[in-house]
C-alpha atoms as one frame of an Amber mdcrd trajectory, in Angstrom:
protein
 109.759  81.300 147.704 112.325  83.098 149.844 114.842  80.418 148.829 117.467
  81.473 146.294 118.173  79.091 143.443 121.788  77.933 143.210 123.760  79.470
 140.350 124.820  77.223 137.511 128.497  76.368 137.399 129.725  77.553 134.018
 133.436  76.987 134.626 135.253  75.085 131.898 137.210  72.148 133.274 138.843
  69.147 131.696 139.149  65.833 133.484 141.781  63.511 132.031 141.917  59.824
 132.837 138.310  58.919 133.512 136.313  58.824 136.748 138.830  57.280 139.071
 141.591  59.779 138.406 143.427  60.999 141.467 144.351  64.347 139.942 141.795
  67.142 140.103 140.468  68.435 136.775 142.392  71.239 135.046 140.890  74.671
 135.677 140.700  76.986 132.643 139.369  80.087 134.430 142.666  81.902 134.019
 142.436  81.454 130.206 138.829  82.681 129.942 138.267  85.395 132.528 134.661
  86.455 132.821 133.914  89.828 131.313 132.239  92.358 133.510 131.135  95.947
 133.198 133.243  98.097 130.935 135.186  95.255 129.287 131.962  93.481 128.257
 130.523  96.696 126.832 133.674  97.332 124.792 133.679  93.785 123.464 130.040
  94.047 122.368 130.723  97.362 120.635 133.420  95.780 118.557 136.605  96.850
 120.222 135.555 100.192 121.610 135.914 102.290 118.465 133.304 102.910 115.801
 134.110 104.002 112.289 133.048 107.472 111.249 130.484 107.565 108.427 131.735
 109.021 105.152 130.176 112.410 104.451 130.318 113.398 100.785 130.347 116.969
  99.537 127.594 118.229  97.217 129.987 118.151  94.268 130.975 114.547  94.992
 127.338 113.484  95.345 126.359 115.293  92.150 129.121 113.623  90.150 128.272
 110.201  91.596 124.561 110.689  90.768 125.341 111.841  87.209 127.605 108.848
  86.686 124.956 106.511  88.126 122.355 107.856  85.680 124.671 106.960  82.794
 125.876 103.606  84.166 124.349 101.895  87.202 127.369  99.574  87.448 131.006
 100.446  86.830 133.975  98.345  85.809 137.301  98.537  87.633 138.804 101.239
  85.420 135.717 103.444  85.707 135.698 103.046  89.501 139.381 103.925  89.706
 138.955 106.998  87.471 135.906 108.234  89.394 137.622 107.641  92.739 140.596
 109.749  91.602 138.304 112.581  90.446 136.467 112.584  93.770 139.531 112.044
  95.984 137.992 108.852  97.404 139.133 105.275  97.644 137.930 102.922  94.924
 136.129 100.811  97.547 134.125 103.864  98.699 132.899 104.460  95.147 132.040
 100.773  94.810 130.033 100.778  98.065 128.238 103.998  97.106 127.119 102.406
  93.821 125.982  99.234  95.610 123.953 101.292  98.082 122.461 103.420  95.301
 121.402 100.312  93.348 119.826  98.903  96.517 117.900 102.158  97.138 116.697
 102.196  93.526 115.523  98.597  93.768 113.741  99.300  97.060 111.915 102.313
  95.595 110.877 100.246  92.571 109.604  97.461  94.829 107.641  99.954  96.944
 106.035 101.456  93.828 105.082  98.001  92.550 103.627  97.150  95.965 101.402
 100.235  96.021 100.270  99.674  92.428  99.395  96.047  93.190  97.682  97.049
  96.425  95.566  99.623  94.612  94.699  97.040  91.953  93.830  94.454  94.602
  91.618  96.937  96.459  89.783  97.743  93.216  89.257  94.062  92.473  88.019
  93.454  96.015  85.472  96.281  95.636  84.377  94.864  92.274  84.046  91.392
  93.788  81.949  92.786  96.641  79.712  94.653  94.153  79.214  91.532  92.028
  78.392  89.406  95.069  75.779  91.959  96.138  74.337  92.020  92.610  74.145
  88.227  92.560  72.495  88.170  95.973  69.934  90.732  94.753  69.152  88.634
  91.689  68.712  85.525  93.824  66.381  87.439  96.158  64.374  88.790  93.202
  63.998  85.291  91.781  62.972  83.864  95.156  60.153  86.458  95.349  59.032
  85.537  91.833  60.251  88.715  90.189  62.519  86.784  87.800  61.655  83.649
  85.816  63.072  80.370  87.113  65.695  78.488  85.156  68.234  79.998  82.833
  69.004  83.690  83.183  71.405  85.942  81.388  73.038  88.952  82.992  75.348
  91.487  81.404  77.638  93.451  83.686  80.549  95.792  83.144  83.716  95.242
  85.127  84.588  98.541  86.787  88.256  97.616  86.914  89.001  96.577  83.326
  85.876  98.139  81.717  84.991  94.900  79.868  81.385  93.811  79.436  80.639
  90.283  80.640  77.546  88.241  79.848  76.804  85.559  82.417  74.341  82.859
  81.405  73.370  80.329  84.018  71.350  79.553  87.054  71.215  81.862  90.026
  71.217  78.916  92.420  74.218  78.873  94.706  74.567  75.097  94.232  74.900
  75.473  90.469  78.568  74.833  89.795  78.957  75.900  86.177  77.999  79.331
  84.956  78.845  80.088  81.362  80.582  83.457  81.133  81.621  85.225  77.979
  83.626  88.421  77.909  83.144  90.865  75.086  86.400  92.017  73.595  85.077
  95.571  73.312  86.132  98.017  75.952  83.217  99.963  77.390  83.892 103.645
  78.041
């Protein structure tokens, strides 16, 4: 374990003329010097300099928001006119509108997610309640408290407030229960 593994040779070389060539391969190290320390860090950063983020004044933001409420997308003339009013470049106005549309879409998606999650949780609770009710009915029948054969049960869905009449067997191997939903909403 005290042995060090040999380093891989990552030099780029080109051998011309096949295996039996008398000339040594061409060495390209001078064209591609390895980056170390500070030079590598600058290259990863993107050239050493980062662009400063645009900071809008309250007046600029207010005007952009008011314009967005009227029109969520602008044509070229509207962008140019708004950019002149705000002392910005047309591209900055365009990017602001793109970002604002993206934020609006994200908020809408988040709201839809939470509404669907709440709905799903309600349906899961209702499903759990109905399973428990069915299990109770099966137990009651197995102890002789309910007649064997066809049974009819009316329940009210807590989620949609519809009354449902279920006619069928309480056996778990019975594949077809006949369910009818009343169109009346129960309050």
